[in-house]
Amino acid sequence: MKHRIVVLGAGYAGAFAAGNLARRLSPADTEITVVNAVPDFVERMRLHQLAIGQDLAFRKLADVFAGTGVRLRLARVTGVDPERRTVAVTGEDGDGELAYDTLLYALGSSVAHHGVPGVAEYAFDVTGRSSALRLRERLAGLGEGGTVLVVGEGLTGIETATEFAESRPDLSVALAARGELGAWLSPKARRHLRQAFDRLGITVHEHTGIEAVEPTQAIAADGTSIPADVTVWSAGFAVHPIAAASGLEVAETGQIVVDRTMRSVSHPDVYAAGDCAYAIGENGRPLPMSCASAGFTNMQATAAIIARLTGSQVPTTGLKYHGNHISLGRRDAIFQMVDGDVRSKSWYLGGRTAARLKSGVLKGAGWGIAHPTFGMPKRKRRLATAPDRAGVRAAA
């Protein structure tokens, strides 16, 4: 029988990994299935644009994988049993179960509520298409002078606040930061960021932790009330508890603990990539949840899977975080390089040039997903052992 590879999730990590595997492994020996809850590839890095009313084109996954040999299963993952090597799913066809010989877990992340009262009931977020569309509908109903509070001073919060303020100057946009705005940036980049916020009329509440969200306001730790017709929560990400519930070894974050090759340290048939992988970078620190990390980890995971199945030496890909690229609306951006300890270097790129670079990165990522097998070796590699499940597992 063929070796069954199941990829969970078709985001930036999962979609490209599936195409990579399909291009480099012989279909005579392998069967690759991708499980995803929605039929489209969602460009998560652009969901704040969707939320503010910009029209985005979504690629159908069926078109993405057409001609690659990858099977697409539209369903939601409800459980993983690494002992039986099965995945439980539910979809339009009802409940089902998929068996695997090798599993690549790339289910990504969602918004982290941090247990703050009112976030689940009243706040919005831009971590998924459905939530972004819900926010889009709410913002469309706000008239002139409507108040929007973005909670979180990370990349998502900054990009969301600036995009909203530029696209809807009739709204009053504010951002609540637990610390100093752009504290991790170099001094020059920090000044650029503050100038952009001033230019766009964004109010910044620094050193302001939000401890409750209500329908028309947010309550800060000191009891201050911040008016907000709409609160957008961007205070971090969380992974789905499926991995922890499955018995896989996970970190305190719920991410799957992996070795240098993105292989689960507790179950060698399982690999993880993207936000759900607790991977240690070259600086000895966990990789941040980001699109860049999704690229590093999916390349390493697929390279390791291919090498082990074909009897080759497992290569190592770079796991070094190079910098932050932050959009400040459509015509401004900051590209901040970092050193090996993830400390900002003095040099940065800003303005329209940085914005054009960020636009190119987004387009390149989208094009790469739409052509998942482009530029890869055309030779289909056979498995090192006969393609029976027991033999291949032993060889792994």
mmCIF file of N, CA, C and O in Angstrom, residues 46-55 126 132 135-136 139-140 148 160 163-168 171 173:
data_model
loop_
_atom_site.group_PDB
_atom_site.id
_atom_site.type_symbol
_atom_site.label_atom_id
_atom_site.label_comp_id
_atom_site.label_asym_id
_atom_site.label_seq_id
_atom_site.Cartn_x
_atom_site.Cartn_y
_atom_site.Cartn_z
ATOM 1 N N ARG A 46 -3.322 39.741 5.206
ATOM 2 C CA ARG A 46 -4.078 40.830 4.591
ATOM 3 C C ARG A 46 -5.501 40.934 5.133
ATOM 4 O O ARG A 46 -6.316 41.689 4.601
ATOM 5 N N LEU A 47 -5.803 40.222 6.203
ATOM 6 C CA LEU A 47 -7.176 40.218 6.690
ATOM 7 C C LEU A 47 -7.597 41.549 7.285
ATOM 8 O O LEU A 47 -8.794 41.872 7.304
ATOM 9 N N HIS A 48 -6.663 42.353 7.768
ATOM 10 C CA HIS A 48 -7.049 43.684 8.248
ATOM 11 C C HIS A 48 -7.517 44.559 7.087
ATOM 12 O O HIS A 48 -8.370 45.430 7.257
ATOM 13 N N GLN A 49 -6.988 44.303 5.887
ATOM 14 C CA GLN A 49 -7.464 45.017 4.701
ATOM 15 C C GLN A 49 -8.885 44.592 4.356
ATOM 16 O O GLN A 49 -9.727 45.414 4.000
ATOM 17 N N LEU A 50 -9.140 43.293 4.453
ATOM 18 C CA LEU A 50 -10.493 42.793 4.196
ATOM 19 C C LEU A 50 -11.476 43.398 5.190
ATOM 20 O O LEU A 50 -12.581 43.808 4.816
ATOM 21 N N ALA A 51 -11.070 43.479 6.450
ATOM 22 C CA ALA A 51 -11.968 43.974 7.489
ATOM 23 C C ALA A 51 -12.370 45.426 7.277
ATOM 24 O O ALA A 51 -13.491 45.819 7.601
ATOM 25 N N ILE A 52 -11.492 46.227 6.717
ATOM 26 C CA ILE A 52 -11.802 47.645 6.557
ATOM 27 C C ILE A 52 -12.545 47.926 5.254
ATOM 28 O O ILE A 52 -12.911 49.067 4.954
ATOM 29 N N GLY A 53 -12.807 46.887 4.466
ATOM 30 C CA GLY A 53 -13.643 47.071 3.284
ATOM 31 C C GLY A 53 -12.964 46.890 1.952
ATOM 32 O O GLY A 53 -13.599 47.051 0.896
ATOM 33 N N GLN A 54 -11.676 46.548 1.960
ATOM 34 C CA GLN A 54 -10.986 46.329 0.690
ATOM 35 C C GLN A 54 -11.341 44.953 0.143
ATOM 36 O O GLN A 54 -11.525 43.999 0.896
ATOM 37 N N ASP A 55 -11.434 44.863 -1.165
ATOM 38 C CA ASP A 55 -11.797 43.600 -1.806
ATOM 39 C C ASP A 55 -10.548 42.779 -2.101
ATOM 40 O O ASP A 55 -9.617 43.255 -2.755
ATOM 41 N N VAL A 126 -8.907 39.839 13.622
ATOM 42 C CA VAL A 126 -8.595 39.653 12.203
ATOM 43 C C VAL A 126 -7.699 38.433 11.992
ATOM 44 O O VAL A 126 -6.842 38.412 11.121
ATOM 45 N N ALA A 132 -12.862 38.360 10.276
ATOM 46 C CA ALA A 132 -12.589 39.610 9.567
ATOM 47 C C ALA A 132 -13.837 40.116 8.849
ATOM 48 O O ALA A 132 -14.104 41.328 8.815
ATOM 49 N N LEU A 135 -16.135 41.666 11.367
ATOM 50 C CA LEU A 135 -15.665 43.005 11.699
ATOM 51 C C LEU A 135 -15.958 43.976 10.558
ATOM 52 O O LEU A 135 -16.346 45.125 10.790
ATOM 53 N N ARG A 136 -15.795 43.515 9.333
ATOM 54 C CA ARG A 136 -16.069 44.354 8.159
ATOM 55 C C ARG A 136 -17.518 44.859 8.186
ATOM 56 O O ARG A 136 -17.783 46.046 7.928
ATOM 57 N N LEU A 139 -17.915 47.522 10.967
ATOM 58 C CA LEU A 139 -17.291 48.800 10.626
ATOM 59 C C LEU A 139 -18.090 49.538 9.555
ATOM 60 O O LEU A 139 -18.180 50.770 9.573
ATOM 61 N N ALA A 140 -18.661 48.786 8.628
ATOM 62 C CA ALA A 140 -19.454 49.417 7.573
ATOM 63 C C ALA A 140 -20.664 50.145 8.145
ATOM 64 O O ALA A 140 -21.153 51.116 7.552
ATOM 65 N N VAL A 148 -13.000 53.353 17.263
ATOM 66 C CA VAL A 148 -12.425 52.016 17.128
ATOM 67 C C VAL A 148 -11.193 51.941 18.015
ATOM 68 O O VAL A 148 -10.295 52.786 17.908
ATOM 69 N N THR A 160 -3.248 46.910 11.767
ATOM 70 C CA THR A 160 -4.702 47.090 11.786
ATOM 71 C C THR A 160 -5.069 48.543 12.050
ATOM 72 O O THR A 160 -5.906 49.129 11.345
ATOM 73 N N GLU A 163 -4.099 50.803 9.002
ATOM 74 C CA GLU A 163 -4.934 50.520 7.826
ATOM 75 C C GLU A 163 -6.327 51.119 8.013
ATOM 76 O O GLU A 163 -6.885 51.732 7.102
ATOM 77 N N PHE A 164 -6.879 50.959 9.207
ATOM 78 C CA PHE A 164 -8.214 51.486 9.485
ATOM 79 C C PHE A 164 -8.219 53.008 9.418
ATOM 80 O O PHE A 164 -9.127 53.617 8.839
ATOM 81 N N ALA A 165 -7.216 53.638 10.026
ATOM 82 C CA ALA A 165 -7.177 55.100 10.063
ATOM 83 C C ALA A 165 -6.986 55.687 8.678
ATOM 84 O O ALA A 165 -7.574 56.724 8.344
ATOM 85 N N GLU A 166 -6.188 55.040 7.836
ATOM 86 C CA GLU A 166 -5.963 55.550 6.486
ATOM 87 C C GLU A 166 -7.196 55.355 5.614
ATOM 88 O O GLU A 166 -7.584 56.251 4.857
ATOM 89 N N SER A 167 -7.810 54.183 5.714
ATOM 90 C CA SER A 167 -8.953 53.866 4.855
ATOM 91 C C SER A 167 -10.239 54.553 5.301
ATOM 92 O O SER A 167 -11.100 54.860 4.474
ATOM 93 N N ARG A 168 -10.370 54.789 6.615
ATOM 94 C CA ARG A 168 -11.586 55.415 7.143
ATOM 95 C C ARG A 168 -11.225 56.616 8.015
ATOM 96 O O ARG A 168 -11.302 56.569 9.245
ATOM 97 N N LEU A 171 -13.388 57.858 10.987
ATOM 98 C CA LEU A 171 -13.449 57.175 12.276
ATOM 99 C C LEU A 171 -12.375 57.699 13.218
ATOM 100 O O LEU A 171 -11.332 58.200 12.785
ATOM 101 N N VAL A 173 -9.702 56.429 15.573
ATOM 102 C CA VAL A 173 -8.987 55.178 15.828
ATOM 103 C C VAL A 173 -7.982 55.376 16.958
ATOM 104 O O VAL A 173 -7.240 56.366 16.979
#
